[in-house]
Amino acid sequence: MKDVVDNSVCKSNSEPDYDVAIIGFGPTGATLANLLTLRGLKVVVFERDKDVFQLPRAVHFDGECMRVFQTAGIAQTLLPNLFVGPGMKFLNARGELMIDWTRPGGIGPQGWCASYKFHQPDLERALRAQLSARGGADVHLRHEVFALDECDDHVRIRFEDTAQGRLAHATARYVVGCDGARSTVRRFIGTELADLKSHERWVVVDVLLEGERADLGDYSIQYCDPARPTTYTRGPHNRRRWEIMVMPGDDERRIGTPEWIWERLARWITPAHAQLERSAIYTFHSVIAQGWRRGRLLIAGDAAHQTPPFMG
Ligand SMILES: Cc1cc2nc3c(=O)[nH]c(=O)nc-3n(C[C@H](O)[C@H](O)[C@H](O)COP(=O)(O)OP(=O)(O)OC[C@H]3O[C@@H](n4cnc5c(N)ncnc54)[C@H](O)[C@@H]3O)c2cc1C
C-alpha cells in the first residue's frame, strides 16, 4: 500500500496490488473473502468498523447458504450453535392459521437441512476466524474507503485508516462493494435503486430465556394482525426474537424503550422469564439496485438488494 495519494492515477506500469478488493467485512464480504482465497486469489478487505455488528439482525438461513458455508470451511464450527427450524406459521388477527409453511427436518437436496436458525455475530466471527486461519487475505479493520479511481486494468482504492487518520491507497483488478445498504461502491457504479415502496419502522428485540418456555414453540409465527404485525422466531439455545411493527399512534418518546417492549411482549413473556439482550429500531426498505456491475466494480449483499424481514 502506498502512503501518499498521487495524481498519476492510471499511469502505473506495475501489477495491481491485489486481484480483488472487498469493501465491507459483514457476512457478504467475509463469505466472499473466504471463497476467493480458496481459489488462490490475492484479496484485500477494508472494513470501517473495528468489530462485528452487535445489534439484532439475521436469524435464519437455508440449506443452500449452509452449503456455501461448508465450502468456506465453517459448517462444523457453526453446527453446535444452530437450531433446525420446523418452519413458519402465518396467523390472522383472530389467531387462525392462514398458512402452514412446515419445513422438512431432515437432510435435503443441498446435503443440509432446509432451515437453520443462527446468531449473526456467531456467523461473522466464524467467517473471520476461518479467513484468518487460512491466510491469503489482507484484512484492514477501521479503514474506510472513500473513493475509487477506475483505470483500464485496475481500480485504485482510496481509503482512510481511521485509527491513525492516515490517507492511503491500494490497487486491485476488481472491487466488490459488500458495503451494506448505504454502499459507497454502488454510488461509484452509478446504479439507481428501484424502490419497491415498502418503508416500515420495526422494533427488533432479542431476549434470553431464563428457564424452559416450551409453550413459545419452535415454529416462527407471523402475526398478520393489521393492528400490530409482529414476528416471533426462536433462535439457538435460549435466544428468542420478536419483531414488532411501529404503528401510527405509538408514542414516539416511548417506542423501543424497555417499558414499551415489555408491554408489547406481555402476551407471550414477562421479565420474570427472560431478560432483554438487545434491541434496535430499524426502518426496513424494499429496494433493488438496477445493475450490480459496471466494468471492474461490483456490488453484493445489502449493497445490491434489501428486503424487510417480515414474512421472511
Ligand atoms: C432485524 C433484521 C432481521 C434480518 N433477518 C434476516 C434473516 O433472517 N436472514 C437473512 O438472510 N437476512 C436477514 N437480515 C438481513 C441481513 O442481516 C443483512 O442482509 C446482512 O447483514 C447484510 O450483510 P452485508 O455483508 O451485505 O452488509 P452489512 O452486514 O451491512 O455489512 C456491510 C459492512 O460494510 C462496512 N462498510 C460500509 N461502508 C464502508 C466503507 N466505505 N469502507 C469500509 N467499510 C464499509 C460496514 O461497516 C459493514 O461492516 C435481517 C436484517 C435485520 C435488520
Tab-separated table of C-alpha atoms and ligand atoms in Angstrom:
chain	number	residue	atom	x	y	z
A	1	MET	CA	0.000	0.000	0.000
A	2	LYS	CA	1.189	3.483	-0.814
A	3	ASP	CA	1.152	6.155	1.849
A	4	VAL	CA	0.644	9.178	-0.300
A	5	VAL	CA	-2.139	9.849	-2.756
A	6	ASP	CA	-0.501	10.854	-6.047
A	7	ASN	CA	-2.102	12.156	-9.206
A	8	SER	CA	-0.745	9.661	-11.703
A	9	VAL	CA	-3.803	7.531	-11.057
A	10	CYS	CA	-3.721	5.262	-14.075
A	11	LYS	CA	-0.133	5.598	-15.216
A	12	SER	CA	1.464	2.815	-13.195
A	13	ASN	CA	3.096	0.008	-15.208
A	14	SER	CA	3.257	-2.293	-12.214
A	15	GLU	CA	0.859	-5.124	-11.434
A	16	PRO	CA	-2.140	-4.251	-9.252
A	17	ASP	CA	-1.518	-4.971	-5.566
A	18	TYR	CA	-4.480	-7.382	-5.367
A	19	ASP	CA	-6.782	-9.421	-7.548
A	20	VAL	CA	-9.874	-8.350	-5.625
A	21	ALA	CA	-10.540	-5.614	-3.086
A	22	ILE	CA	-13.606	-6.259	-0.935
A	23	ILE	CA	-15.145	-3.215	0.695
A	24	GLY	CA	-17.062	-4.222	3.821
A	25	PHE	CA	-16.492	-7.188	6.160
A	26	GLY	CA	-20.079	-8.065	7.060
A	27	PRO	CA	-21.372	-11.558	6.239
A	28	THR	CA	-21.259	-10.918	2.490
A	29	GLY	CA	-17.701	-9.570	2.413
A	30	ALA	CA	-16.417	-12.202	4.837
A	31	THR	CA	-18.037	-15.025	2.848
A	32	LEU	CA	-16.670	-13.687	-0.430
A	33	ALA	CA	-13.178	-13.274	1.029
A	34	ASN	CA	-13.239	-16.921	2.101
A	35	LEU	CA	-14.438	-18.149	-1.289
A	36	LEU	CA	-11.921	-16.078	-3.258
A	37	THR	CA	-8.920	-17.025	-1.131
A	38	LEU	CA	-9.959	-20.678	-1.525
A	39	ARG	CA	-9.422	-20.123	-5.254
A	40	GLY	CA	-5.971	-18.735	-4.644
A	41	LEU	CA	-6.784	-15.112	-5.415
A	42	LYS	CA	-4.959	-12.315	-3.661
A	43	VAL	CA	-7.562	-10.427	-1.663
A	44	VAL	CA	-7.700	-7.288	0.449
A	45	VAL	CA	-10.612	-6.347	2.723
A	46	PHE	CA	-11.365	-2.868	4.006
A	47	GLU	CA	-13.818	-2.535	6.883
A	48	ARG	CA	-14.772	0.730	8.540
A	49	ASP	CA	-15.653	-0.747	11.937
A	50	LYS	CA	-13.472	-2.471	14.490
A	51	ASP	CA	-15.811	-5.304	15.487
A	52	VAL	CA	-18.707	-7.284	14.055
A	53	PHE	CA	-22.079	-5.529	14.172
A	54	GLN	CA	-23.767	-6.209	17.522
A	55	LEU	CA	-27.400	-5.174	17.054
A	56	PRO	CA	-30.038	-7.824	16.229
A	57	ARG	CA	-30.090	-8.796	12.573
A	58	ALA	CA	-30.378	-12.060	10.635
A	59	VAL	CA	-31.684	-15.176	12.387
A	60	HIS	CA	-32.333	-17.578	9.524
A	61	PHE	CA	-30.554	-19.117	6.553
A	62	ASP	CA	-31.362	-22.106	4.385
A	63	GLY	CA	-29.585	-25.266	3.238
A	64	GLU	CA	-28.134	-23.552	0.189
A	65	CYS	CA	-26.427	-20.973	2.403
A	66	MET	CA	-25.148	-23.794	4.613
A	67	ARG	CA	-23.617	-25.376	1.542
A	68	VAL	CA	-21.734	-22.149	0.864
A	69	PHE	CA	-20.586	-22.036	4.493
A	70	GLN	CA	-19.478	-25.667	4.155
A	71	THR	CA	-17.350	-24.673	1.163
A	72	ALA	CA	-15.913	-21.816	3.193
A	73	GLY	CA	-14.959	-24.413	5.818
A	74	ILE	CA	-17.090	-23.254	8.743
A	75	ALA	CA	-20.038	-25.697	8.761
A	76	GLN	CA	-18.691	-27.734	11.661
A	77	THR	CA	-17.921	-24.583	13.631
A	78	LEU	CA	-21.459	-23.310	13.109
A	79	LEU	CA	-23.364	-26.539	13.817
A	80	PRO	CA	-23.290	-26.514	17.655
A	81	ASN	CA	-24.870	-23.066	17.617
A	82	LEU	CA	-27.575	-23.700	15.019
A	83	PHE	CA	-31.172	-24.731	15.555
A	84	VAL	CA	-33.005	-26.608	12.798
A	85	GLY	CA	-36.269	-24.715	12.372
A	86	PRO	CA	-39.510	-26.633	11.731
A	87	GLY	CA	-40.936	-23.812	9.620
A	88	MET	CA	-43.260	-20.867	9.809
A	89	LYS	CA	-46.934	-20.316	10.518
A	90	PHE	CA	-48.980	-17.319	9.483
A	91	LEU	CA	-51.868	-16.358	11.766
A	92	ASN	CA	-54.574	-13.797	11.146
A	93	ALA	CA	-55.822	-11.240	13.662
A	94	ARG	CA	-58.147	-13.841	15.230
A	95	GLY	CA	-55.246	-16.247	15.699
A	96	GLU	CA	-56.489	-18.537	12.922
A	97	LEU	CA	-53.939	-20.388	10.847
A	98	MET	CA	-53.702	-18.951	7.323
A	99	ILE	CA	-50.534	-20.629	6.051
A	100	ASP	CA	-48.620	-23.574	7.474
A	101	TRP	CA	-45.170	-23.488	5.944
A	102	THR	CA	-43.678	-26.522	7.628
A	103	ARG	CA	-40.131	-27.265	6.506
A	104	PRO	CA	-38.702	-30.764	6.226
A	105	GLY	CA	-36.494	-31.502	9.213
A	106	GLY	CA	-34.088	-33.987	7.622
A	107	ILE	CA	-31.211	-33.612	5.221
A	108	GLY	CA	-32.406	-32.260	1.866
A	109	PRO	CA	-31.008	-31.955	-1.670
A	110	GLN	CA	-28.360	-29.443	-0.543
A	111	GLY	CA	-26.895	-32.014	1.844
A	112	TRP	CA	-28.152	-29.882	4.715
A	113	CYS	CA	-31.450	-29.095	6.407
A	114	ALA	CA	-33.885	-26.654	4.840
A	115	SER	CA	-33.961	-24.117	7.649
A	116	TYR	CA	-31.357	-23.061	10.187
A	117	LYS	CA	-31.663	-20.518	12.994
A	118	PHE	CA	-28.488	-18.730	13.948
A	119	HIS	CA	-26.991	-15.734	15.720
A	120	GLN	CA	-25.461	-13.386	13.132
A	121	PRO	CA	-22.414	-12.359	15.235
A	122	ASP	CA	-21.509	-16.081	15.614
A	123	LEU	CA	-21.532	-16.473	11.841
A	124	GLU	CA	-19.484	-13.348	11.209
A	125	ARG	CA	-16.876	-14.340	13.807
A	126	ALA	CA	-16.620	-17.845	12.327
A	127	LEU	CA	-16.100	-16.442	8.816
A	128	ARG	CA	-13.429	-14.036	10.045
A	129	ALA	CA	-11.632	-16.706	12.086
A	130	GLN	CA	-11.596	-19.096	9.142
A	131	LEU	CA	-10.228	-16.450	6.807
A	132	SER	CA	-7.539	-15.554	9.288
A	133	ALA	CA	-6.592	-19.223	9.807
A	134	ARG	CA	-6.405	-19.924	6.063
A	135	GLY	CA	-4.483	-16.767	5.219
A	136	GLY	CA	-4.338	-15.224	1.770
A	137	ALA	CA	-6.271	-12.045	2.547
A	138	ASP	CA	-5.070	-8.763	3.978
A	139	VAL	CA	-7.810	-7.514	6.279
A	140	HIS	CA	-7.811	-3.876	7.313
A	141	LEU	CA	-10.272	-3.021	10.056
A	142	ARG	CA	-11.015	0.632	10.860
A	143	HIS	CA	-10.270	1.503	7.249
A	144	GLU	CA	-12.916	3.484	5.401
A	145	VAL	CA	-12.946	3.593	1.623
A	146	PHE	CA	-13.992	6.972	0.269
A	147	ALA	CA	-13.057	6.955	-3.427
A	148	LEU	CA	-12.431	4.626	-6.363
A	149	ASP	CA	-10.489	5.579	-9.485
A	150	GLU	CA	-11.161	3.261	-12.413
A	151	CYS	CA	-8.368	2.505	-14.869
A	152	ASP	CA	-8.145	0.131	-17.837
A	153	ASP	CA	-6.652	-2.808	-15.968
A	154	HIS	CA	-7.194	-1.964	-12.320
A	155	VAL	CA	-9.022	0.182	-9.795
A	156	ARG	CA	-7.317	2.463	-7.323
A	157	ILE	CA	-8.985	2.327	-3.914
A	158	ARG	CA	-8.545	5.364	-1.725
A	159	PHE	CA	-9.162	4.941	1.979
A	160	GLU	CA	-8.595	6.380	5.405
A	161	ASP	CA	-7.001	4.405	8.196
A	162	THR	CA	-9.330	5.922	10.765
A	163	ALA	CA	-7.285	4.691	13.735
A	164	GLN	CA	-4.475	6.988	12.633
A	165	GLY	CA	-6.279	9.493	10.408
A	166	ARG	CA	-3.935	8.436	7.597
A	167	LEU	CA	-4.919	8.539	3.916
A	168	ALA	CA	-3.536	5.894	1.589
A	169	HIS	CA	-4.439	3.849	-1.464
A	170	ALA	CA	-4.123	0.377	-2.943
A	171	THR	CA	-4.853	-1.118	-6.347
A	172	ALA	CA	-6.845	-4.192	-7.351
A	173	ARG	CA	-8.076	-5.738	-10.576
A	174	TYR	CA	-11.648	-5.779	-9.266
A	175	VAL	CA	-13.561	-4.149	-6.420
A	176	VAL	CA	-16.600	-5.755	-4.814
A	177	GLY	CA	-18.731	-3.469	-2.680
A	178	CYS	CA	-20.068	-5.586	0.166
A	179	ASP	CA	-20.548	-2.326	1.975
A	180	GLY	CA	-24.152	-2.596	3.013
A	181	ALA	CA	-27.291	-0.587	2.454
A	182	ARG	CA	-25.545	2.774	2.051
A	183	SER	CA	-22.912	1.376	-0.283
A	184	THR	CA	-20.185	3.723	-1.463
A	185	VAL	CA	-19.282	1.356	-4.307
A	186	ARG	CA	-22.877	1.443	-5.541
A	187	ARG	CA	-22.593	5.216	-5.823
A	188	PHE	CA	-19.407	4.911	-7.867
A	189	ILE	CA	-21.108	2.404	-10.155
A	190	GLY	CA	-23.874	4.962	-10.522
A	191	THR	CA	-26.648	2.402	-10.336
A	192	GLU	CA	-30.004	3.537	-9.042
A	193	LEU	CA	-32.188	1.758	-6.519
A	194	ALA	CA	-35.612	0.594	-7.675
A	195	ASP	CA	-37.903	1.409	-4.774
A	196	LEU	CA	-40.476	-1.328	-4.217
A	197	LYS	CA	-42.422	1.011	-1.914
A	198	SER	CA	-42.067	-0.583	1.460
A	199	HIS	CA	-40.527	1.592	4.153
A	200	GLU	CA	-41.550	0.325	7.549
A	201	ARG	CA	-40.341	1.000	11.050
A	202	TRP	CA	-39.920	-2.009	13.315
A	203	VAL	CA	-38.566	-2.632	16.778
A	204	VAL	CA	-36.464	-5.795	16.849
A	205	VAL	CA	-35.843	-7.468	20.192
A	206	ASP	CA	-33.727	-10.412	21.273
A	207	VAL	CA	-34.452	-11.884	24.679
A	208	LEU	CA	-32.634	-14.583	26.620
A	209	LEU	CA	-34.950	-17.038	28.368
A	210	GLU	CA	-34.171	-17.766	31.969
A	211	GLY	CA	-35.878	-21.156	32.003
A	212	GLU	CA	-37.816	-23.546	29.798
A	213	ARG	CA	-40.650	-21.982	27.780
A	214	ALA	CA	-41.679	-24.839	25.525
A	215	ASP	CA	-45.076	-23.173	25.093
A	216	LEU	CA	-43.486	-20.491	22.886
A	217	GLY	CA	-42.819	-23.198	20.338
A	218	ASP	CA	-40.167	-23.825	17.746
A	219	TYR	CA	-42.109	-22.537	14.726
A	220	SER	CA	-41.667	-18.975	13.579
A	221	ILE	CA	-45.005	-17.198	13.797
A	222	GLN	CA	-46.018	-14.316	11.580
A	223	TYR	CA	-48.834	-12.492	13.373
A	224	CYS	CA	-50.563	-10.950	10.382
A	225	ASP	CA	-52.669	-8.653	12.520
A	226	PRO	CA	-53.166	-5.304	10.790
A	227	ALA	CA	-53.399	-3.678	14.225
A	228	ARG	CA	-49.804	-4.749	15.013
A	229	PRO	CA	-47.911	-7.038	12.629
A	230	THR	CA	-45.391	-8.992	14.694
A	231	THR	CA	-42.945	-11.825	14.135
A	232	TYR	CA	-41.840	-14.382	16.693
A	233	THR	CA	-38.949	-16.668	15.956
A	234	ARG	CA	-36.757	-18.846	18.086
A	235	GLY	CA	-33.020	-18.731	17.927
A	236	PRO	CA	-30.476	-21.285	19.030
A	237	HIS	CA	-30.242	-22.160	22.737
A	238	ASN	CA	-32.222	-19.727	24.905
A	239	ARG	CA	-32.381	-16.752	22.498
A	240	ARG	CA	-35.810	-15.717	21.236
A	241	ARG	CA	-36.668	-12.908	18.795
A	242	TRP	CA	-39.688	-10.657	18.422
A	243	GLU	CA	-40.017	-8.111	15.642
A	244	ILE	CA	-42.753	-5.565	16.272
A	245	MET	CA	-44.064	-3.085	13.733
A	246	VAL	CA	-44.266	0.530	14.881
A	247	MET	CA	-47.843	1.734	14.321
A	248	PRO	CA	-49.361	5.163	13.778
A	249	GLY	CA	-50.339	6.458	17.206
A	250	ASP	CA	-47.387	4.885	19.037
A	251	ASP	CA	-45.877	7.380	21.433
A	252	GLU	CA	-42.649	8.463	19.701
A	253	ARG	CA	-40.984	9.163	23.055
A	254	ARG	CA	-41.536	5.603	24.277
A	255	ILE	CA	-41.013	3.455	21.161
A	256	GLY	CA	-38.232	0.958	21.777
A	257	THR	CA	-37.828	1.684	25.486
A	258	PRO	CA	-37.746	-1.394	27.757
A	259	GLU	CA	-41.192	-0.465	29.122
A	260	TRP	CA	-42.663	-0.187	25.619
A	261	ILE	CA	-41.075	-3.502	24.616
A	262	TRP	CA	-42.309	-5.422	27.665
A	263	GLU	CA	-45.822	-4.047	27.134
A	264	ARG	CA	-45.791	-5.372	23.554
A	265	LEU	CA	-44.366	-8.750	24.654
A	266	ALA	CA	-46.684	-9.189	27.639
A	267	ARG	CA	-48.963	-11.661	25.850
A	268	TRP	CA	-46.007	-14.027	25.416
A	269	ILE	CA	-43.402	-13.295	28.042
A	270	THR	CA	-42.527	-11.094	31.044
A	271	PRO	CA	-39.301	-10.066	32.801
A	272	ALA	CA	-39.948	-12.964	35.200
A	273	HIS	CA	-38.937	-15.399	32.454
A	274	ALA	CA	-36.391	-13.566	30.332
A	275	GLN	CA	-34.007	-10.662	30.068
A	276	LEU	CA	-33.791	-8.228	27.193
A	277	GLU	CA	-30.499	-8.938	25.466
A	278	ARG	CA	-30.538	-6.224	22.818
A	279	SER	CA	-32.965	-4.241	20.700
A	280	ALA	CA	-32.940	-1.843	17.777
A	281	ILE	CA	-35.341	0.328	15.823
A	282	TYR	CA	-34.977	-0.167	12.091
A	283	THR	CA	-36.619	1.328	9.041
A	284	PHE	CA	-36.743	-1.532	6.570
A	285	HIS	CA	-36.681	-0.888	2.864
A	286	SER	CA	-37.528	-2.981	-0.131
A	287	VAL	CA	-35.101	-1.913	-2.835
A	288	ILE	CA	-33.012	-3.448	-5.578
A	289	ALA	CA	-30.078	-1.878	-7.411
A	290	GLN	CA	-30.594	-1.605	-11.163
A	291	GLY	CA	-27.295	-3.184	-12.178
A	292	TRP	CA	-24.786	-4.894	-9.915
A	293	ARG	CA	-21.684	-4.465	-12.049
A	294	ARG	CA	-20.012	-1.821	-14.140
A	295	GLY	CA	-16.593	-2.710	-15.511
A	296	ARG	CA	-14.321	-3.604	-12.614
A	297	LEU	CA	-16.778	-2.521	-9.920
A	298	LEU	CA	-19.368	-4.927	-8.486
A	299	ILE	CA	-21.778	-4.933	-5.575
A	300	ALA	CA	-23.172	-7.775	-3.465
A	301	GLY	CA	-25.357	-8.319	-0.408
A	302	ASP	CA	-27.314	-5.418	1.072
A	303	ALA	CA	-25.459	-3.068	-1.281
A	304	ALA	CA	-27.383	-4.722	-4.125
A	305	HIS	CA	-30.751	-5.564	-2.538
A	306	GLN	CA	-32.656	-5.195	0.701
A	307	THR	CA	-35.928	-6.648	1.878
A	308	PRO	CA	-37.936	-6.243	5.085
A	309	PRO	CA	-37.661	-9.436	7.163
A	310	PHE	CA	-41.413	-9.569	7.986
A	311	MET	CA	-42.878	-12.736	6.457
A	312	GLY	CA	-39.397	-13.946	5.534
B	1	LIG	C1	-33.939	-7.303	12.026
B	1	LIG	C2	-33.279	-7.961	10.851
B	1	LIG	C3	-33.552	-9.274	10.572
B	1	LIG	C4	-32.956	-9.905	9.479
B	1	LIG	N1	-33.195	-11.230	9.269
B	1	LIG	C5	-32.560	-11.863	8.272
B	1	LIG	C6	-32.650	-13.271	8.137
B	1	LIG	O1	-33.317	-13.947	8.943
B	1	LIG	N2	-31.967	-13.859	7.134
B	1	LIG	C7	-31.177	-13.135	6.268
B	1	LIG	O2	-30.574	-13.717	5.362
B	1	LIG	N3	-31.040	-11.806	6.396
B	1	LIG	C8	-31.685	-11.167	7.388
B	1	LIG	N4	-31.483	-9.840	7.573
B	1	LIG	C9	-30.588	-9.107	6.647
B	1	LIG	C10	-29.117	-9.355	6.964
B	1	LIG	O3	-28.816	-9.069	8.290
B	1	LIG	C11	-28.323	-8.492	6.013
B	1	LIG	O4	-28.751	-8.802	4.699
B	1	LIG	C12	-26.830	-8.714	6.113
B	1	LIG	O5	-26.316	-8.296	7.364
B	1	LIG	C13	-26.147	-7.924	5.012
B	1	LIG	O6	-24.806	-8.247	5.020
B	1	LIG	P1	-23.787	-7.407	4.164
B	1	LIG	O7	-22.447	-8.012	4.464
B	1	LIG	O8	-24.259	-7.312	2.764
B	1	LIG	O9	-23.898	-5.928	4.763
B	1	LIG	P2	-23.549	-5.431	6.231
B	1	LIG	O10	-23.730	-6.509	7.225
B	1	LIG	O11	-24.315	-4.171	6.422
B	1	LIG	O12	-22.001	-5.110	6.155
B	1	LIG	C14	-21.500	-4.027	5.439
B	1	LIG	C15	-20.154	-3.651	6.038
B	1	LIG	O13	-19.518	-2.680	5.207
B	1	LIG	C16	-18.868	-1.754	6.032
B	1	LIG	N5	-18.701	-0.529	5.235
B	1	LIG	C17	-19.679	0.259	4.718
B	1	LIG	N6	-19.160	1.266	4.002
B	1	LIG	C18	-17.807	1.116	4.071
B	1	LIG	C19	-16.715	1.863	3.530
B	1	LIG	N7	-16.915	2.960	2.775
B	1	LIG	N8	-15.458	1.451	3.807
B	1	LIG	C20	-15.254	0.339	4.568
B	1	LIG	N9	-16.240	-0.388	5.107
B	1	LIG	C21	-17.510	-0.015	4.851
B	1	LIG	C22	-19.796	-1.587	7.226
B	1	LIG	O14	-19.100	-1.079	8.354
B	1	LIG	C23	-20.290	-3.019	7.419
B	1	LIG	O15	-19.497	-3.746	8.329
B	1	LIG	C24	-32.066	-9.181	8.657
B	1	LIG	C25	-31.782	-7.851	8.936
B	1	LIG	C26	-32.373	-7.241	10.027
B	1	LIG	C27	-32.022	-5.811	10.336
